[in-house]
Amino acid sequence: LTWCLIMFAMMVGWHIWGTQNLSTETYRTTPDKFMAKVQAMVDKHTVRTETDEKTPVVAPPPGSDVYLLGQMWRWYPALELEEGVSYTLHLSSIDINHGFSLYPANINFQVMPGYDYGLVIKPNKPGEYRIVCNEFCGVNHHNMLGRIVVRPAKQVAQATSQGTPQTAQTLQMTPMPVQETTR
Ligand code: CUA
């Protein structure tokens, strides 16, 4: 129970991502080809599995192409990204249409089989993000969930950063007050 409360406290601090930089490129693909790319990434960069369903948590190298698969009824795999780093997030479905919806970053994207959508993303706030499906896709539509964890930027990077203005405050969209924890 304590852990749940801690997780909930973390949720309060979520901010939206650098959507001003959101750009997409669409490529043709096939479910087999896309699945192969997802699997190659999972094989190479899985850092742990999550207990319940042994979902791999994948930490791809900064700046790399990241593959996320929509399928009845999951988003696969879970991802662990780094704050302040750009990635190309490739989305596709291997069965029917799904709706990628990242909370609370408010990034929504229609995901269709046969197409690979490359979104350039740059997470600007560490924390846990949920992916839900917002396109009805069958009996378990409401349980089609996924997860992206954003790790804080490395200490070294913070020490050497040259005062880039922190825009996270103005982009904040959670109605609850930000929890300021100092440890
Ligand atoms: Cu996938 Cu609803």
Coordinates of C-alpha atoms and ligand atoms in Angstrom, one line a residue:
L1 CA 0.0 0.0 0.0
T2 CA 2.8 2.4 0.9
W3 CA 4.3 1.8 -2.6
C4 CA 1.0 2.7 -4.2
L5 CA 0.9 5.9 -2.3
I6 CA 4.4 6.8 -3.4
M7 CA 3.6 6.0 -7.0
F8 CA 0.5 8.2 -6.7
A9 CA 2.6 11.1 -5.3
M10 CA 4.9 10.7 -8.3
M11 CA 2.0 11.0 -10.6
V12 CA 1.3 14.5 -9.2
G13 CA 4.5 15.8 -10.6
W14 CA 3.9 14.8 -14.2
H15 CA 4.3 17.4 -16.9
I16 CA 3.6 17.4 -20.6
W17 CA 6.3 16.7 -23.0
G18 CA 8.0 18.8 -25.6
T19 CA 5.0 18.5 -28.0
Q20 CA 6.0 21.8 -29.7
N21 CA 8.7 19.6 -31.3
L22 CA 6.4 16.9 -32.3
S23 CA 6.8 16.0 -35.9
T24 CA 6.0 12.8 -37.7
E25 CA 7.0 10.8 -40.6
T26 CA 4.9 7.9 -41.9
Y27 CA 6.4 4.8 -43.5
R28 CA 4.8 1.7 -44.9
T29 CA 5.4 -1.4 -43.0
T30 CA 3.9 -4.8 -42.3
P31 CA 3.0 -6.4 -39.0
D32 CA 5.8 -8.9 -39.5
K33 CA 8.4 -6.3 -40.3
F34 CA 7.3 -4.1 -37.4
M35 CA 7.2 -6.9 -34.9
A36 CA 10.7 -7.9 -35.9
K37 CA 12.0 -4.4 -35.2
V38 CA 10.2 -4.4 -31.8
Q39 CA 11.6 -7.8 -30.9
A40 CA 15.2 -6.8 -32.0
M41 CA 15.0 -3.8 -29.7
V42 CA 13.5 -5.8 -26.8
D43 CA 16.3 -8.5 -27.2
K44 CA 19.0 -5.9 -27.2
H45 CA 17.9 -3.3 -24.6
T46 CA 15.6 -4.9 -22.0
V47 CA 16.8 -3.9 -18.6
R48 CA 14.2 -5.8 -16.5
T49 CA 10.8 -7.4 -16.7
E50 CA 7.8 -6.3 -14.7
T51 CA 6.5 -8.9 -12.4
D52 CA 2.8 -9.3 -13.3
E53 CA 2.9 -10.2 -17.0
K54 CA 6.7 -10.3 -17.4
T55 CA 6.5 -7.2 -19.6
P56 CA 10.0 -6.3 -20.8
V57 CA 11.1 -2.8 -19.8
V58 CA 13.3 -1.5 -22.6
A59 CA 15.8 1.3 -22.2
P60 CA 16.9 2.2 -25.7
P61 CA 20.1 4.3 -26.2
P62 CA 19.6 8.0 -26.2
G63 CA 18.6 9.4 -29.5
S64 CA 17.7 6.1 -31.0
D65 CA 14.7 4.7 -32.8
V66 CA 12.2 3.3 -30.4
Y67 CA 9.5 0.9 -31.4
L68 CA 6.1 0.6 -29.7
L69 CA 3.5 -1.9 -30.7
G70 CA -0.2 -1.7 -30.4
Q71 CA -2.0 -5.0 -30.3
M72 CA -5.3 -6.4 -28.8
W73 CA -4.9 -5.6 -25.9
R74 CA -1.6 -4.1 -24.9
W75 CA 1.1 -1.6 -25.8
Y76 CA 4.4 -3.4 -26.0
P77 CA 7.0 -3.2 -24.6
A78 CA 7.3 -0.8 -21.6
L79 CA 9.8 1.9 -22.2
E80 CA 12.4 3.7 -20.1
L81 CA 13.6 7.0 -21.7
E82 CA 15.8 9.8 -20.5
E83 CA 14.7 13.3 -19.8
G84 CA 15.9 16.0 -22.3
V85 CA 16.8 13.5 -25.0
S86 CA 15.2 13.2 -28.4
Y87 CA 14.0 9.8 -29.6
T88 CA 12.1 8.8 -32.6
L89 CA 9.1 6.8 -31.4
H90 CA 7.8 4.4 -34.0
L91 CA 4.2 3.4 -33.5
S92 CA 2.3 0.7 -35.4
S93 CA -0.4 -1.9 -34.9
I94 CA -0.1 -5.5 -35.8
D95 CA -3.9 -6.2 -35.9
I96 CA -6.5 -3.4 -36.0
N97 CA -6.7 0.3 -35.4
H98 CA -5.8 1.5 -32.0
G99 CA -5.5 5.0 -30.5
F100 CA -2.2 5.9 -28.8
S101 CA -2.9 8.3 -26.0
L102 CA -0.1 9.3 -23.6
Y103 CA -1.2 10.7 -20.2
P104 CA -0.8 13.2 -19.0
A105 CA 1.3 14.5 -21.8
N106 CA -1.8 14.8 -24.0
I107 CA -0.2 13.2 -27.1
N108 CA -2.8 11.4 -29.1
F109 CA -2.2 9.4 -32.3
Q110 CA -4.2 7.1 -34.5
V111 CA -2.2 3.9 -35.0
M112 CA -3.1 1.7 -37.9
P113 CA -1.6 -1.6 -39.2
G114 CA 0.6 -1.3 -42.2
Y115 CA 1.9 2.1 -41.2
D116 CA 4.9 3.1 -39.1
Y117 CA 4.5 6.5 -37.6
G118 CA 7.8 8.1 -36.4
L119 CA 7.2 10.7 -33.8
V120 CA 10.1 12.8 -32.6
I121 CA 9.7 13.1 -28.9
K122 CA 11.7 14.8 -26.2
P123 CA 10.5 14.0 -22.7
N124 CA 10.9 17.1 -20.6
K125 CA 9.9 15.8 -17.2
P126 CA 10.9 12.6 -15.4
G127 CA 8.2 10.4 -14.1
E128 CA 5.7 7.7 -15.1
Y129 CA 3.5 8.1 -18.1
R130 CA 0.5 5.9 -19.0
I131 CA -0.5 4.9 -22.4
V132 CA -4.1 4.1 -23.0
C133 CA -6.1 3.2 -26.1
N134 CA -8.6 5.7 -27.2
E135 CA -9.9 3.8 -30.2
F136 CA -12.5 1.1 -29.5
C137 CA -10.8 -2.2 -30.3
G138 CA -12.8 -4.9 -28.7
V139 CA -13.8 -6.4 -25.3
N140 CA -10.5 -5.5 -23.6
H141 CA -10.2 -2.1 -25.1
H142 CA -10.3 -0.5 -21.7
N143 CA -7.5 -2.6 -20.4
M144 CA -5.1 -1.8 -23.3
L145 CA -2.5 -0.1 -21.2
G146 CA 1.2 0.7 -21.5
R147 CA 3.8 2.6 -19.7
I148 CA 6.7 4.9 -20.3
V149 CA 9.1 5.8 -17.5
V150 CA 11.3 8.9 -18.0
R151 CA 14.5 8.9 -16.0
P152 CA 15.9 12.2 -14.8
A153 CA 18.7 13.7 -16.9
K154 CA 22.1 12.6 -15.7
Q155 CA 23.8 14.5 -13.0
V156 CA 26.7 15.4 -15.2
A157 CA 24.4 16.9 -17.8
Q158 CA 22.7 19.0 -15.2
A159 CA 26.0 20.3 -13.8
T160 CA 27.2 21.4 -17.2
S161 CA 23.9 22.7 -18.7
Q162 CA 24.0 26.3 -19.6
G163 CA 20.8 27.6 -18.1
T164 CA 18.3 26.4 -20.7
P165 CA 15.0 28.0 -19.6
Q166 CA 12.9 25.5 -17.8
T167 CA 9.5 25.7 -19.6
A168 CA 8.0 22.8 -17.7
Q169 CA 6.1 25.1 -15.3
T170 CA 4.2 26.8 -18.0
L171 CA 3.4 23.5 -19.7
Q172 CA 2.1 21.9 -16.6
M173 CA -1.4 20.5 -17.1
T174 CA -2.1 18.6 -13.9
P175 CA -4.8 20.3 -11.8
M176 CA -3.1 19.2 -8.6
P177 CA -0.3 21.2 -7.0
V178 CA 3.2 20.1 -7.8
Q179 CA 4.8 18.2 -5.0
E180 CA 8.2 19.7 -4.2
T181 CA 10.2 17.0 -2.5
T182 CA 13.8 17.7 -1.3
R183 CA 15.8 14.7 -0.2
Ligands
CUA1 CU1 -6.7 -0.7 -28.6 CU2 -8.8 0.2 -27.9

